[in-house]
PDB file of C-alpha atoms and ligand atoms in Angstrom:
ATOM      1  CA  MET A   1      51.155 102.695 128.910  1.00 41.00           C
ATOM      2  CA  ALA A   2      49.076 105.382 127.519  1.00 43.00           C
ATOM      3  CA  ASP A   3      49.894 108.640 129.247  1.00 45.00           C
ATOM      4  CA  CYS A   4      47.408 110.557 131.418  1.00 45.00           C
ATOM      5  CA  VAL A   5      44.851 112.478 128.857  1.00 46.00           C
ATOM      6  CA  GLY A   6      43.630 114.917 131.722  1.00 48.00           C
ATOM      7  CA  GLY A   7      44.321 118.089 129.672  1.00 49.00           C
ATOM      8  CA  ALA A   8      46.459 116.696 126.698  1.00 52.00           C
ATOM      9  CA  GLU A   9      45.704 118.421 123.448  1.00 57.00           C
ATOM     10  CA  ARG A  10      45.885 115.516 121.599  1.00 69.00           C
ATOM     11  CA  PRO A  11      43.596 113.355 121.582  1.00 73.00           C
ATOM     12  CA  PRO A  12      44.846 109.272 122.309  1.00 83.00           C
ATOM     13  CA  ASP A  13      45.427 106.971 119.426  1.00 88.00           C
ATOM     14  CA  ARG A  14      43.933 104.635 120.995  1.00 88.00           C
ATOM     15  CA  ILE A  15      42.201 103.752 124.080  1.00 93.00           C
ATOM     16  CA  ASN A  16      43.320 101.459 127.077  1.00 92.00           C
ATOM     17  CA  ALA A  17      39.740  99.387 128.396  1.00 92.00           C
ATOM     18  CA  VAL A  18      40.037  96.556 130.735  1.00 91.00           C
ATOM     19  CA  PHE A  19      37.018  94.582 131.367  1.00 90.00           C
ATOM     20  CA  ASN A  20      34.912  95.184 134.552  1.00 92.00           C
ATOM     21  CA  LYS A  21      32.097  93.117 134.342  1.00 92.00           C
ATOM     22  CA  SER A  22      29.523  91.441 132.560  1.00 90.00           C
ATOM     23  CA  SER A  23      25.635  91.823 133.973  1.00 90.00           C
ATOM     24  CA  PRO A  24      22.596  89.878 132.631  1.00 83.00           C
ATOM     25  CA  SER A  25      20.814  93.211 133.164  1.00 83.00           C
ATOM     26  CA  LEU A  26      20.607  96.916 134.457  1.00 85.00           C
ATOM     27  CA  LEU A  27      20.317  95.553 137.807  1.00 86.00           C
ATOM     28  CA  SER A  28      24.004  94.480 138.542  1.00 90.00           C
ATOM     29  CA  ALA A  29      25.594  96.692 136.159  1.00 93.00           C
ATOM     30  CA  PRO A  30      28.632  99.180 137.744  1.00 95.00           C
ATOM     31  CA  GLU A  31      27.069 101.715 140.439  1.00 93.00           C
ATOM     32  CA  ASP A  32      28.778 104.968 139.798  1.00 93.00           C
ATOM     33  CA  ASP A  33      28.213 108.000 137.569  1.00 93.00           C
ATOM     34  CA  LEU A  34      31.346 107.240 135.317  1.00 95.00           C
ATOM     35  CA  PRO A  35      29.990 108.369 131.570  1.00 97.00           C
ATOM     36  CA  GLU A  36      29.394 105.458 129.448  1.00 97.00           C
ATOM     37  CA  VAL A  37      29.228 104.640 125.483  1.00 97.00           C
ATOM     38  CA  ALA A  38      27.402 101.704 124.717  1.00 96.00           C
ATOM     39  CA  VAL A  39      28.282  99.824 121.091  1.00 96.00           C
ATOM     40  CA  ALA A  40      25.545  98.297 119.325  1.00 94.00           C
ATOM     41  CA  GLY A  41      25.055  96.055 116.632  1.00 93.00           C
ATOM     42  CA  ARG A  42      23.961  92.966 114.784  1.00 91.00           C
ATOM     43  CA  SER A  43      26.048  89.777 115.210  1.00 87.00           C
ATOM     44  CA  ASN A  44      28.783  89.417 112.812  1.00 90.00           C
ATOM     45  CA  ALA A  45      28.578  93.309 111.351  1.00 94.00           C
ATOM     46  CA  GLY A  46      32.047  93.498 113.283  1.00 93.00           C
ATOM     47  CA  LYS A  47      31.321  94.947 116.715  1.00 92.00           C
ATOM     48  CA  SER A  48      34.562  92.618 118.094  1.00 90.00           C
ATOM     49  CA  SER A  49      36.316  93.592 115.361  1.00 92.00           C
ATOM     50  CA  VAL A  50      35.912  97.393 115.787  1.00 95.00           C
ATOM     51  CA  LEU A  51      36.545  97.132 119.956  1.00 93.00           C
ATOM     52  CA  ASN A  52      40.115  95.311 118.975  1.00 90.00           C
ATOM     53  CA  GLN A  53      41.034  97.677 116.665  1.00 93.00           C
ATOM     54  CA  ILE A  54      40.374 100.459 119.013  1.00 93.00           C
ATOM     55  CA  THR A  55      41.699  99.107 121.758  1.00 90.00           C
ATOM     56  CA  GLY A  56      44.496  97.384 120.348  1.00 78.00           C
ATOM     57  CA  ASN A  57      43.451  94.798 122.952  1.00 73.00           C
ATOM     58  CA  LYS A  58      42.373  91.381 121.812  1.00 70.00           C
ATOM     59  CA  SER A  59      41.898  90.165 124.776  1.00 69.00           C
ATOM     60  CA  LEU A  60      38.795  92.358 125.005  1.00 72.00           C
ATOM     61  CA  ALA A  61      36.888  91.237 122.060  1.00 67.00           C
ATOM     62  CA  ARG A  62      37.480  87.852 123.488  1.00 70.00           C
ATOM     63  CA  THR A  63      36.140  88.568 126.913  1.00 68.00           C
ATOM     64  CA  SER A  64      32.832  89.143 124.748  1.00 67.00           C
ATOM     65  CA  LYS A  65      33.082  86.372 122.398  1.00 69.00           C
ATOM     66  CA  THR A  66      33.228  84.166 125.541  1.00 70.00           C
ATOM     67  CA  PRO A  67      30.466  81.624 125.793  1.00 66.00           C
ATOM     68  CA  GLY A  68      28.218  82.696 128.503  1.00 64.00           C
ATOM     69  CA  ARG A  69      29.193  86.231 127.640  1.00 66.00           C
ATOM     70  CA  THR A  70      27.960  86.812 124.313  1.00 68.00           C
ATOM     71  CA  ARG A  71      24.099  87.527 125.664  1.00 75.00           C
ATOM     72  CA  LEU A  72      25.436  89.737 128.774  1.00 84.00           C
ATOM     73  CA  ILE A  73      26.183  93.073 128.949  1.00 90.00           C
ATOM     74  CA  ASN A  74      30.056  93.501 129.595  1.00 91.00           C
ATOM     75  CA  PHE A  75      31.515  96.590 130.993  1.00 94.00           C
ATOM     76  CA  PHE A  76      35.087  97.631 130.154  1.00 93.00           C
ATOM     77  CA  ASP A  77      36.391 100.651 132.255  1.00 94.00           C
ATOM     78  CA  THR A  78      38.960 102.778 130.060  1.00 94.00           C
ATOM     79  CA  ASP A  79      41.914 105.150 130.505  1.00 91.00           C
ATOM     80  CA  ILE A  80      40.015 108.310 129.271  1.00 91.00           C
ATOM     81  CA  GLY A  81      37.728 108.598 132.011  1.00 90.00           C
ATOM     82  CA  GLY A  82      34.674 106.871 131.089  1.00 95.00           C
ATOM     83  CA  ARG A  83      33.454 102.975 130.403  1.00 96.00           C
ATOM     84  CA  ILE A  84      32.253 101.400 126.759  1.00 96.00           C
ATOM     85  CA  VAL A  85      29.941  98.849 126.622  1.00 95.00           C
ATOM     86  CA  ASP A  86      29.547  96.244 124.881  1.00 93.00           C
ATOM     87  CA  LEU A  87      25.971  95.295 124.311  1.00 91.00           C
ATOM     88  CA  PRO A  88      24.904  91.654 122.878  1.00 83.00           C
ATOM     89  CA  GLY A  89      24.586  91.627 119.172  1.00 79.00           C
ATOM     90  CA  TYR A  90      21.651  91.427 118.310  1.00 77.00           C
ATOM     91  CA  GLY A  91      20.907  88.243 116.253  1.00 72.00           C
ATOM     92  CA  TYR A  92      22.970  85.884 118.338  1.00 58.00           C
ATOM     93  CA  ALA A  93      20.617  84.006 120.419  1.00 50.00           C
ATOM     94  CA  LYS A  94      19.163  82.700 116.778  1.00 56.00           C
ATOM     95  CA  ALA A  95      18.174  79.626 118.703  1.00 52.00           C
ATOM     96  CA  ALA A  96      15.203  80.310 121.383  1.00 68.00           C
ATOM     97  CA  LYS A  97      12.661  83.651 120.745  1.00 75.00           C
ATOM     98  CA  THR A  98      12.242  83.413 123.991  1.00 76.00           C
ATOM     99  CA  LEU A  99      16.071  84.614 124.596  1.00 73.00           C
ATOM    100  CA  GLN A 100      15.503  87.034 122.329  1.00 75.00           C
ATOM    101  CA  ARG A 101      12.845  88.503 123.618  1.00 79.00           C
ATOM    102  CA  GLU A 102      14.560  88.315 127.181  1.00 79.00           C
ATOM    103  CA  TRP A 103      17.867  89.925 125.301  1.00 77.00           C
ATOM    104  CA  GLN A 104      15.578  92.802 123.760  1.00 79.00           C
ATOM    105  CA  ARG A 105      14.121  93.613 127.336  1.00 82.00           C
ATOM    106  CA  HIS A 106      17.749  93.965 128.871  1.00 82.00           C
ATOM    107  CA  LEU A 107      18.847  96.474 126.017  1.00 84.00           C
ATOM    108  CA  GLU A 108      15.793  98.509 126.125  1.00 84.00           C
ATOM    109  CA  ASP A 109      16.099  98.717 130.013  1.00 85.00           C
ATOM    110  CA  TYR A 110      19.850  99.428 129.225  1.00 90.00           C
ATOM    111  CA  LEU A 111      19.315 102.302 127.024  1.00 89.00           C
ATOM    112  CA  SER A 112      16.258 103.536 128.816  1.00 90.00           C
ATOM    113  CA  ALA A 113      16.933 103.589 132.177  1.00 91.00           C
ATOM    114  CA  ARG A 114      20.772 103.209 132.114  1.00 94.00           C
ATOM    115  CA  ARG A 115      21.588 107.216 133.491  1.00 94.00           C
ATOM    116  CA  ASN A 116      25.491 106.576 132.649  1.00 96.00           C
ATOM    117  CA  LEU A 117      24.784 106.487 129.078  1.00 96.00           C
ATOM    118  CA  VAL A 118      26.309 109.298 126.847  1.00 97.00           C
ATOM    119  CA  ALA A 119      26.125 107.989 123.379  1.00 97.00           C
ATOM    120  CA  VAL A 120      26.144 104.944 121.607  1.00 97.00           C
ATOM    121  CA  VAL A 121      28.115 104.165 118.689  1.00 98.00           C
ATOM    122  CA  LEU A 122      26.110 101.532 115.800  1.00 97.00           C
ATOM    123  CA  VAL A 123      28.333  98.938 114.126  1.00 97.00           C
ATOM    124  CA  MET A 124      26.579  98.232 110.771  1.00 97.00           C
ATOM    125  CA  ASP A 125      28.264  96.344 107.724  1.00 97.00           C
ATOM    126  CA  ILE A 126      28.078  98.972 104.909  1.00 98.00           C
ATOM    127  CA  ARG A 127      26.997  96.209 102.241  1.00 98.00           C
ATOM    128  CA  HIS A 128      23.529  96.062 104.458  1.00 97.00           C
ATOM    129  CA  PRO A 129      23.173  98.742 106.079  1.00 97.00           C
ATOM    130  CA  PHE A 130      20.096  99.698 108.587  1.00 96.00           C
ATOM    131  CA  GLU A 131      18.789  96.609 108.812  1.00 94.00           C
ATOM    132  CA  PRO A 132      15.651  96.271 111.054  1.00 91.00           C
ATOM    133  CA  PHE A 133      17.389  96.367 114.051  1.00 89.00           C
ATOM    134  CA  ASP A 134      19.445  99.387 113.246  1.00 94.00           C
ATOM    135  CA  THR A 135      16.478 101.455 112.046  1.00 95.00           C
ATOM    136  CA  GLN A 136      15.031 100.455 115.146  1.00 92.00           C
ATOM    137  CA  MET A 137      18.653 101.889 116.865  1.00 93.00           C
ATOM    138  CA  VAL A 138      18.623 104.956 115.239  1.00 95.00           C
ATOM    139  CA  ALA A 139      14.687 105.823 115.761  1.00 94.00           C
ATOM    140  CA  TRP A 140      15.360 105.025 119.549  1.00 92.00           C
ATOM    141  CA  ALA A 141      18.382 107.589 119.391  1.00 94.00           C
ATOM    142  CA  ARG A 142      16.479 110.375 117.405  1.00 95.00           C
ATOM    143  CA  ALA A 143      13.700 110.255 119.804  1.00 92.00           C
ATOM    144  CA  ALA A 144      15.925 110.301 122.775  1.00 92.00           C
ATOM    145  CA  GLN A 145      17.846 112.439 121.560  1.00 94.00           C
ATOM    146  CA  MET A 146      20.846 110.892 122.153  1.00 96.00           C
ATOM    147  CA  PRO A 147      24.222 111.043 120.520  1.00 97.00           C
ATOM    148  CA  MET A 148      24.841 108.261 118.127  1.00 98.00           C
ATOM    149  CA  ARG A 149      27.744 107.362 115.666  1.00 98.00           C
ATOM    150  CA  VAL A 150      26.786 105.407 112.816  1.00 98.00           C
ATOM    151  CA  LEU A 151      29.945 103.112 111.535  1.00 98.00           C
ATOM    152  CA  LEU A 152      29.985 101.381 108.236  1.00 98.00           C
ATOM    153  CA  ASN A 153      32.029  98.714 109.011  1.00 98.00           C
ATOM    154  CA  LYS A 154      34.124  96.867 106.263  1.00 98.00           C
ATOM    155  CA  ALA A 155      34.343  99.773 104.421  1.00 98.00           C
ATOM    156  CA  ASP A 156      37.485  98.111 102.549  1.00 98.00           C
ATOM    157  CA  LYS A 157      34.990  95.365 101.037  1.00 98.00           C
ATOM    158  CA  LEU A 158      33.932  98.474  98.815  1.00 98.00           C
ATOM    159  CA  ARG A 159      35.832 100.400  96.393  1.00 98.00           C
ATOM    160  CA  HIS A 160      36.204 104.130  97.146  1.00 97.00           C
ATOM    161  CA  GLY A 161      33.329 105.438  94.874  1.00 98.00           C
ATOM    162  CA  ALA A 162      31.006 102.848  96.711  1.00 98.00           C
ATOM    163  CA  ARG A 163      32.093 103.764  99.817  1.00 98.00           C
ATOM    164  CA  ILE A 164      31.594 107.356  98.942  1.00 98.00           C
ATOM    165  CA  ASN A 165      28.010 106.555  97.713  1.00 98.00           C
ATOM    166  CA  ALA A 166      27.028 104.534 100.700  1.00 98.00           C
ATOM    167  CA  LEU A 167      28.055 107.100 103.248  1.00 98.00           C
ATOM    168  CA  ARG A 168      26.519 109.731 101.162  1.00 98.00           C
ATOM    169  CA  ALA A 169      23.185 107.339 101.358  1.00 98.00           C
ATOM    170  CA  ALA A 170      23.663 106.815 105.071  1.00 98.00           C
ATOM    171  CA  ARG A 171      23.609 110.834 105.994  1.00 98.00           C
ATOM    172  CA  ARG A 172      20.439 111.112 103.825  1.00 97.00           C
ATOM    173  CA  VAL A 173      18.875 108.644 106.311  1.00 97.00           C
ATOM    174  CA  VAL A 174      20.136 110.403 109.382  1.00 96.00           C
ATOM    175  CA  PRO A 175      20.725 114.149 108.542  1.00 95.00           C
ATOM    176  CA  GLU A 176      20.597 115.258 112.190  1.00 93.00           C
ATOM    177  CA  GLU A 177      23.770 116.664 113.677  1.00 95.00           C
ATOM    178  CA  LEU A 178      23.201 114.262 117.018  1.00 96.00           C
ATOM    179  CA  ILE A 179      23.448 110.995 114.612  1.00 98.00           C
ATOM    180  CA  THR A 180      26.783 110.845 112.710  1.00 98.00           C
ATOM    181  CA  VAL A 181      28.052 108.765 109.973  1.00 98.00           C
ATOM    182  CA  GLN A 182      31.422 107.647 109.364  1.00 98.00           C
ATOM    183  CA  LEU A 183      33.342 105.066 107.085  1.00 98.00           C
ATOM    184  CA  PHE A 184      35.270 102.373 109.025  1.00 98.00           C
ATOM    185  CA  SER A 185      37.426  99.169 108.674  1.00 98.00           C
ATOM    186  CA  ALA A 186      38.182  96.905 111.581  1.00 96.00           C
ATOM    187  CA  GLN A 187      40.922  95.309 109.399  1.00 95.00           C
ATOM    188  CA  THR A 188      42.345  98.250 107.791  1.00 97.00           C
ATOM    189  CA  GLY A 189      41.759 100.583 110.533  1.00 96.00           C
ATOM    190  CA  LEU A 190      40.485 103.284 108.403  1.00 97.00           C
ATOM    191  CA  GLY A 191      37.936 105.852 110.483  1.00 98.00           C
ATOM    192  CA  ARG A 192      39.900 104.505 113.305  1.00 96.00           C
ATOM    193  CA  GLN A 193      40.963 107.816 114.568  1.00 96.00           C
ATOM    194  CA  GLU A 194      38.031 109.731 113.906  1.00 97.00           C
ATOM    195  CA  LEU A 195      36.432 107.274 116.140  1.00 97.00           C
ATOM    196  CA  ILE A 196      38.435 106.994 119.006  1.00 96.00           C
ATOM    197  CA  ASP A 197      38.317 111.105 118.895  1.00 95.00           C
ATOM    198  CA  ALA A 198      34.622 110.918 119.360  1.00 96.00           C
ATOM    199  CA  LEU A 199      34.983 108.549 122.330  1.00 96.00           C
ATOM    200  CA  THR A 200      37.119 110.883 123.649  1.00 95.00           C
ATOM    201  CA  ALA A 201      34.942 113.720 123.419  1.00 95.00           C
ATOM    202  CA  TRP A 202      32.275 111.906 125.305  1.00 96.00           C
ATOM    203  CA  LEU A 203      34.170 109.981 127.919  1.00 95.00           C
ATOM    204  CA  THR A 204      36.637 112.395 128.831  1.00 90.00           C
ATOM    205  CA  PRO A 205      34.842 114.465 131.714  1.00 69.00           C
ATOM    206  CA  MET A 206      34.978 118.299 130.834  1.00 66.00           C
ATOM    207  CA  GLN A 207      37.021 120.784 132.824  1.00 54.00           C
ATOM    208  CA  ASP A 208      34.373 122.997 133.389  1.00 52.00           C
ATOM    209  CA  ALA A 209      30.753 120.549 133.342  1.00 49.00           C
ATOM    210  CA  THR A 210      28.666 120.486 135.685  1.00 52.00           C
ATOM    211  CA  ALA A 211      26.907 117.330 136.588  1.00 48.00           C
ATOM    212  CA  GLU A 212      22.707 118.073 135.840  1.00 45.00           C
TER     213      GLU A 212
HETATM  214  P1  GDP B   1      30.644  90.615 115.646  1.00 86.06           P
HETATM  215  O1  GDP B   1      29.448  89.131 115.368  1.00 86.06           O
HETATM  216  O2  GDP B   1      29.859  92.004 115.244  1.00 86.06           O
HETATM  217  O3  GDP B   1      31.194  90.506 116.993  1.00 86.06           O
HETATM  218  O4  GDP B   1      31.717  90.475 114.410  1.00 86.06           O
HETATM  219  P2  GDP B   1      33.087  89.952 114.800  1.00 86.06           P
HETATM  220  O5  GDP B   1      34.104  91.406 114.888  1.00 86.06           O
HETATM  221  O6  GDP B   1      33.089  88.404 114.979  1.00 86.06           O
HETATM  222  O7  GDP B   1      33.325  90.190 112.902  1.00 86.06           O
HETATM  223  C1  GDP B   1      32.619  89.110 111.648  1.00 86.06           C
HETATM  224  C2  GDP B   1      33.185  88.570 110.876  1.00 86.06           C
HETATM  225  O8  GDP B   1      33.593  90.158 109.870  1.00 86.06           O
HETATM  226  C3  GDP B   1      35.028  88.135 111.127  1.00 86.06           C
HETATM  227  O9  GDP B   1      35.324  87.286 110.231  1.00 86.06           O
HETATM  228  C4  GDP B   1      35.679  89.491 110.893  1.00 86.06           C
HETATM  229  O10 GDP B   1      36.939  89.095 110.493  1.00 86.06           O
HETATM  230  C5  GDP B   1      34.785  90.159 109.537  1.00 86.06           C
HETATM  231  N1  GDP B   1      35.050  91.746 110.119  1.00 86.06           N
HETATM  232  C6  GDP B   1      35.106  92.320 111.142  1.00 86.06           C
HETATM  233  N2  GDP B   1      34.989  94.013 110.356  1.00 86.06           N
HETATM  234  C7  GDP B   1      35.822  93.567 109.435  1.00 86.06           C
HETATM  235  C8  GDP B   1      36.102  94.762 108.672  1.00 86.06           C
HETATM  236  O11 GDP B   1      36.315  95.788 108.478  1.00 86.06           O
HETATM  237  N3  GDP B   1      37.054  94.170 107.060  1.00 86.06           N
HETATM  238  C9  GDP B   1      36.460  93.104 106.800  1.00 86.06           C
HETATM  239  N4  GDP B   1      36.820  92.828 105.483  1.00 86.06           N
HETATM  240  N5  GDP B   1      36.207  91.639 107.919  1.00 86.06           N
HETATM  241  C10 GDP B   1      35.848  92.487 108.937  1.00 86.06           C
END
Protein backbone atom coordinates (compact mmCIF):
# COMPACT_ATOMS: atom_id res chain seq x y z
CA MET A 1 0.00 0.00 0.00
CA ALA A 2 1.35 3.36 -0.96
CA ASP A 3 1.34 6.24 1.44
CA CYS A 4 -0.73 9.19 0.51
CA VAL A 5 1.53 11.37 -1.60
CA GLY A 6 -0.44 14.58 -1.29
CA GLY A 7 2.00 17.23 -0.14
CA ALA A 8 4.76 14.64 0.36
CA GLU A 9 8.29 15.83 -0.34
CA ARG A 10 9.57 12.51 -1.62
CA PRO A 11 8.26 11.14 -4.93
CA PRO A 12 6.84 7.62 -4.77
CA ASP A 13 9.05 4.77 -5.93
CA ARG A 14 6.21 3.07 -7.66
CA ILE A 15 2.79 3.96 -8.95
CA ASN A 16 -0.17 1.86 -7.99
CA ALA A 17 -2.58 1.53 -10.86
CA VAL A 18 -5.91 -0.19 -11.19
CA PHE A 19 -7.82 -0.89 -14.35
CA ASN A 20 -10.67 1.53 -14.95
CA LYS A 21 -11.97 0.65 -18.41
CA SER A 22 -11.18 -0.19 -22.02
CA SER A 23 -12.62 1.93 -24.71
CA PRO A 24 -12.50 1.62 -28.49
CA SER A 25 -12.65 5.35 -28.98
CA LEU A 26 -12.91 8.67 -27.24
CA LEU A 27 -16.68 8.40 -27.12
CA SER A 28 -16.67 6.01 -24.18
CA ALA A 29 -13.63 7.38 -22.36
CA PRO A 30 -14.04 8.26 -18.67
CA GLU A 31 -15.86 11.53 -18.24
CA ASP A 32 -14.09 13.66 -15.68
CA ASP A 33 -11.16 16.01 -15.64
CA LEU A 34 -8.44 13.80 -14.17
CA PRO A 35 -5.09 14.38 -15.87
CA GLU A 36 -3.91 11.57 -18.15
CA VAL A 37 -0.51 10.52 -19.39
CA ALA A 38 -0.74 8.33 -22.47
CA VAL A 39 1.82 5.62 -23.17
CA ALA A 40 2.42 4.77 -26.82
CA GLY A 41 4.85 2.66 -28.77
CA ARG A 42 5.33 0.30 -31.63
CA SER A 43 4.29 -3.22 -30.90
CA ASN A 44 7.15 -5.11 -29.22
CA ALA A 45 9.03 -1.97 -28.13
CA GLY A 46 8.23 -3.07 -24.57
CA LYS A 47 5.30 -0.86 -23.61
CA SER A 48 3.66 -3.53 -21.42
CA SER A 49 6.95 -4.33 -19.73
CA VAL A 50 7.52 -0.64 -18.99
CA LEU A 51 4.07 -0.35 -17.40
CA ASN A 52 4.86 -3.43 -15.34
CA GLN A 53 8.13 -2.01 -14.18
CA ILE A 54 6.74 1.28 -12.91
CA THR A 55 3.61 -0.11 -11.31
CA GLY A 56 5.06 -3.36 -10.03
CA ASN A 57 1.75 -4.74 -11.10
CA LYS A 58 1.82 -7.59 -13.58
CA SER A 59 -1.91 -7.62 -13.97
CA LEU A 60 -1.85 -4.16 -15.49
CA ALA A 61 0.18 -5.23 -18.48
CA ARG A 62 -1.71 -8.48 -18.66
CA THR A 63 -4.94 -6.55 -18.91
CA SER A 64 -3.58 -4.59 -21.82
CA LYS A 65 -2.48 -7.78 -23.54
CA THR A 66 -5.82 -9.52 -23.13
CA PRO A 67 -7.06 -10.52 -26.59
CA GLY A 68 -9.69 -8.01 -27.55
CA ARG A 69 -8.06 -5.25 -25.50
CA THR A 70 -4.88 -4.87 -27.49
CA ARG A 71 -6.52 -2.50 -29.93
CA LEU A 72 -8.44 -0.60 -27.30
CA ILE A 73 -7.49 2.42 -25.27
CA ASN A 74 -6.99 1.12 -21.73
CA PHE A 75 -7.48 3.51 -18.81
CA PHE A 76 -5.81 2.90 -15.44
CA ASP A 77 -6.43 4.98 -12.33
CA THR A 78 -3.34 5.66 -10.25
CA ASP A 79 -2.82 6.51 -6.61
CA ILE A 80 -1.00 9.71 -7.50
CA GLY A 81 -4.03 11.57 -8.68
CA GLY A 82 -4.38 10.92 -12.39
CA ARG A 83 -4.55 8.22 -14.99
CA ILE A 84 -2.16 6.24 -17.13
CA VAL A 85 -3.62 5.51 -20.53
CA ASP A 86 -2.27 2.59 -22.48
CA LEU A 87 -2.65 3.28 -26.17
CA PRO A 88 -2.75 0.31 -28.54
CA GLY A 89 0.67 -0.82 -29.76
CA TYR A 90 1.18 0.39 -33.28
CA GLY A 91 1.73 -2.39 -35.77
CA TYR A 92 -0.25 -4.93 -33.82
CA ALA A 93 -3.10 -5.30 -36.25
CA LYS A 94 -0.80 -6.68 -38.93
CA ALA A 95 -3.48 -8.62 -40.68
CA ALA A 96 -6.00 -6.04 -41.75
CA LYS A 97 -5.19 -2.67 -43.23
CA THR A 98 -8.68 -1.39 -42.52
CA LEU A 99 -8.25 -2.21 -38.82
CA GLN A 100 -4.94 -0.36 -38.81
CA ARG A 101 -6.59 2.69 -40.31
CA GLU A 102 -9.44 2.56 -37.84
CA TRP A 103 -6.99 2.23 -34.98
CA GLN A 104 -5.00 5.17 -36.28
CA ARG A 105 -8.12 7.29 -36.45
CA HIS A 106 -9.00 6.50 -32.82
CA LEU A 107 -5.45 7.28 -31.76
CA GLU A 108 -5.54 10.60 -33.59
CA ASP A 109 -8.91 11.43 -32.06
CA TYR A 110 -7.62 10.65 -28.61
CA LEU A 111 -4.46 12.69 -29.05
CA SER A 112 -6.09 15.67 -30.65
CA ALA A 113 -9.34 15.88 -28.70
CA ARG A 114 -8.76 14.41 -25.25
CA ARG A 115 -8.74 17.39 -22.96
CA ASN A 116 -7.45 15.34 -20.00
CA LEU A 117 -4.18 14.58 -21.79
CA VAL A 118 -1.20 16.30 -20.16
CA ALA A 119 1.76 14.33 -21.53
CA VAL A 120 2.80 11.35 -23.61
CA VAL A 121 5.39 8.65 -22.95
CA LEU A 122 6.75 7.17 -26.17
CA VAL A 123 8.42 3.78 -25.78
CA MET A 124 11.05 2.94 -28.39
CA ASP A 125 13.52 0.08 -28.70
CA ILE A 126 16.94 1.70 -28.20
CA ARG A 127 18.29 -0.40 -31.06
CA HIS A 128 15.65 0.84 -33.52
CA PRO A 129 14.76 4.40 -32.50
CA PHE A 130 12.67 6.85 -34.49
CA GLU A 131 10.91 4.46 -36.77
CA PRO A 132 8.19 6.15 -38.88
CA PHE A 133 5.49 5.79 -36.20
CA ASP A 134 7.79 7.30 -33.55
CA THR A 135 8.74 10.17 -35.80
CA GLN A 136 5.08 10.86 -36.45
CA MET A 137 4.34 10.90 -32.72
CA VAL A 138 7.23 13.26 -32.05
CA ALA A 139 6.08 15.57 -34.85
CA TRP A 140 2.60 15.60 -33.38
CA ALA A 141 3.88 16.39 -29.85
CA ARG A 142 5.97 19.21 -31.30
CA ALA A 143 3.04 20.68 -33.22
CA ALA A 144 0.65 20.30 -30.28
CA GLN A 145 3.24 21.58 -27.77
CA MET A 146 2.55 18.46 -25.74
CA PRO A 147 5.17 17.40 -23.18
CA MET A 148 6.67 14.06 -24.15
CA ARG A 149 9.11 11.63 -22.56
CA VAL A 150 10.88 9.39 -25.04
CA LEU A 151 12.08 6.13 -23.52
CA LEU A 152 15.02 4.36 -25.10
CA ASN A 153 13.91 1.00 -23.77
CA LYS A 154 15.87 -2.25 -23.74
CA ALA A 155 19.00 -0.26 -22.86
CA ASP A 156 20.31 -3.44 -21.20
CA LYS A 157 20.81 -4.79 -24.72
CA LEU A 158 23.63 -2.29 -25.35
CA ARG A 159 26.96 -1.71 -23.65
CA HIS A 160 27.44 1.45 -21.65
CA GLY A 161 29.20 3.44 -24.40
CA ALA A 162 26.64 2.51 -27.04
CA ARG A 163 23.82 3.49 -24.70
CA ILE A 164 25.27 6.91 -24.12
CA ASN A 165 25.80 7.37 -27.85
CA ALA A 166 22.18 6.40 -28.51
CA LEU A 167 21.00 8.84 -25.85
CA ARG A 168 23.07 11.67 -27.32
CA ALA A 169 21.89 10.91 -30.84
CA ALA A 170 18.26 10.89 -29.72
CA ARG A 171 18.70 14.19 -27.92
CA ARG A 172 20.00 15.67 -31.12
CA VAL A 173 16.82 14.55 -32.87
CA VAL A 174 14.64 16.13 -30.16
CA PRO A 175 16.60 19.03 -28.70
CA GLU A 176 13.56 20.89 -27.38
CA GLU A 177 12.81 21.16 -23.67
CA LEU A 178 9.28 19.85 -23.99
CA ILE A 179 10.42 16.50 -25.38
CA THR A 180 12.83 14.77 -23.05
CA VAL A 181 14.72 11.54 -23.67
CA GLN A 182 15.94 8.96 -21.18
CA LEU A 183 17.43 5.51 -21.06
CA PHE A 184 15.19 2.77 -19.77
CA SER A 185 15.28 -0.96 -19.20
CA ALA A 186 12.07 -2.68 -18.28
CA GLN A 187 14.21 -5.71 -17.53
CA THR A 188 16.71 -4.20 -15.07
CA GLY A 189 14.76 -1.16 -13.86
CA LEU A 190 17.27 1.32 -15.28
CA GLY A 191 15.63 4.75 -15.53
CA ARG A 192 12.61 3.66 -13.53
CA GLN A 193 12.72 6.37 -10.88
CA GLU A 194 13.39 9.05 -13.48
CA LEU A 195 10.21 8.06 -15.29
CA ILE A 196 8.17 7.80 -12.09
CA ASP A 197 9.30 11.30 -11.13
CA ALA A 198 8.12 12.66 -14.48
CA LEU A 199 4.77 10.89 -14.20
CA THR A 200 4.32 12.16 -10.67
CA ALA A 201 5.02 15.72 -11.75
CA TRP A 202 2.47 15.42 -14.56
CA LEU A 203 -0.24 13.55 -12.73
CA THR A 204 -0.15 15.00 -9.26
CA PRO A 205 -2.22 18.16 -9.27
CA MET A 206 -0.26 21.18 -8.08
CA GLN A 207 -1.58 22.84 -4.95
CA ASP A 208 -1.67 26.24 -6.53
CA ALA A 209 -2.53 25.24 -10.10
CA THR A 210 -5.54 26.98 -11.50
CA ALA A 211 -7.72 25.26 -14.04
CA GLU A 212 -7.70 27.04 -17.38
P1 LIG B 1 4.83 -4.42 -26.19
O1 LIG B 1 4.32 -5.18 -27.36
O2 LIG B 1 5.37 -3.09 -26.61
O3 LIG B 1 3.87 -4.31 -25.06
O4 LIG B 1 6.13 -5.21 -25.69
P2 LIG B 1 6.33 -6.23 -24.48
O5 LIG B 1 6.34 -5.55 -23.19
O6 LIG B 1 5.43 -7.39 -24.65
O7 LIG B 1 7.82 -6.69 -24.79
C1 LIG B 1 8.20 -7.28 -26.02
C2 LIG B 1 9.39 -8.19 -25.80
O8 LIG B 1 10.52 -7.41 -25.42
C3 LIG B 1 9.18 -9.18 -24.65
O9 LIG B 1 9.82 -10.39 -25.00
C4 LIG B 1 9.85 -8.52 -23.47
O10 LIG B 1 10.32 -9.45 -22.52
C5 LIG B 1 11.01 -7.81 -24.14
N1 LIG B 1 11.44 -6.60 -23.41
C6 LIG B 1 10.66 -5.56 -23.05
N2 LIG B 1 11.38 -4.61 -22.41
C7 LIG B 1 12.65 -5.09 -22.35
C8 LIG B 1 13.88 -4.58 -21.81
O11 LIG B 1 13.97 -3.48 -21.25
N3 LIG B 1 14.99 -5.36 -21.98
C9 LIG B 1 14.95 -6.55 -22.62
N4 LIG B 1 16.10 -7.22 -22.72
N5 LIG B 1 13.82 -7.08 -23.12
C10 LIG B 1 12.68 -6.34 -22.99
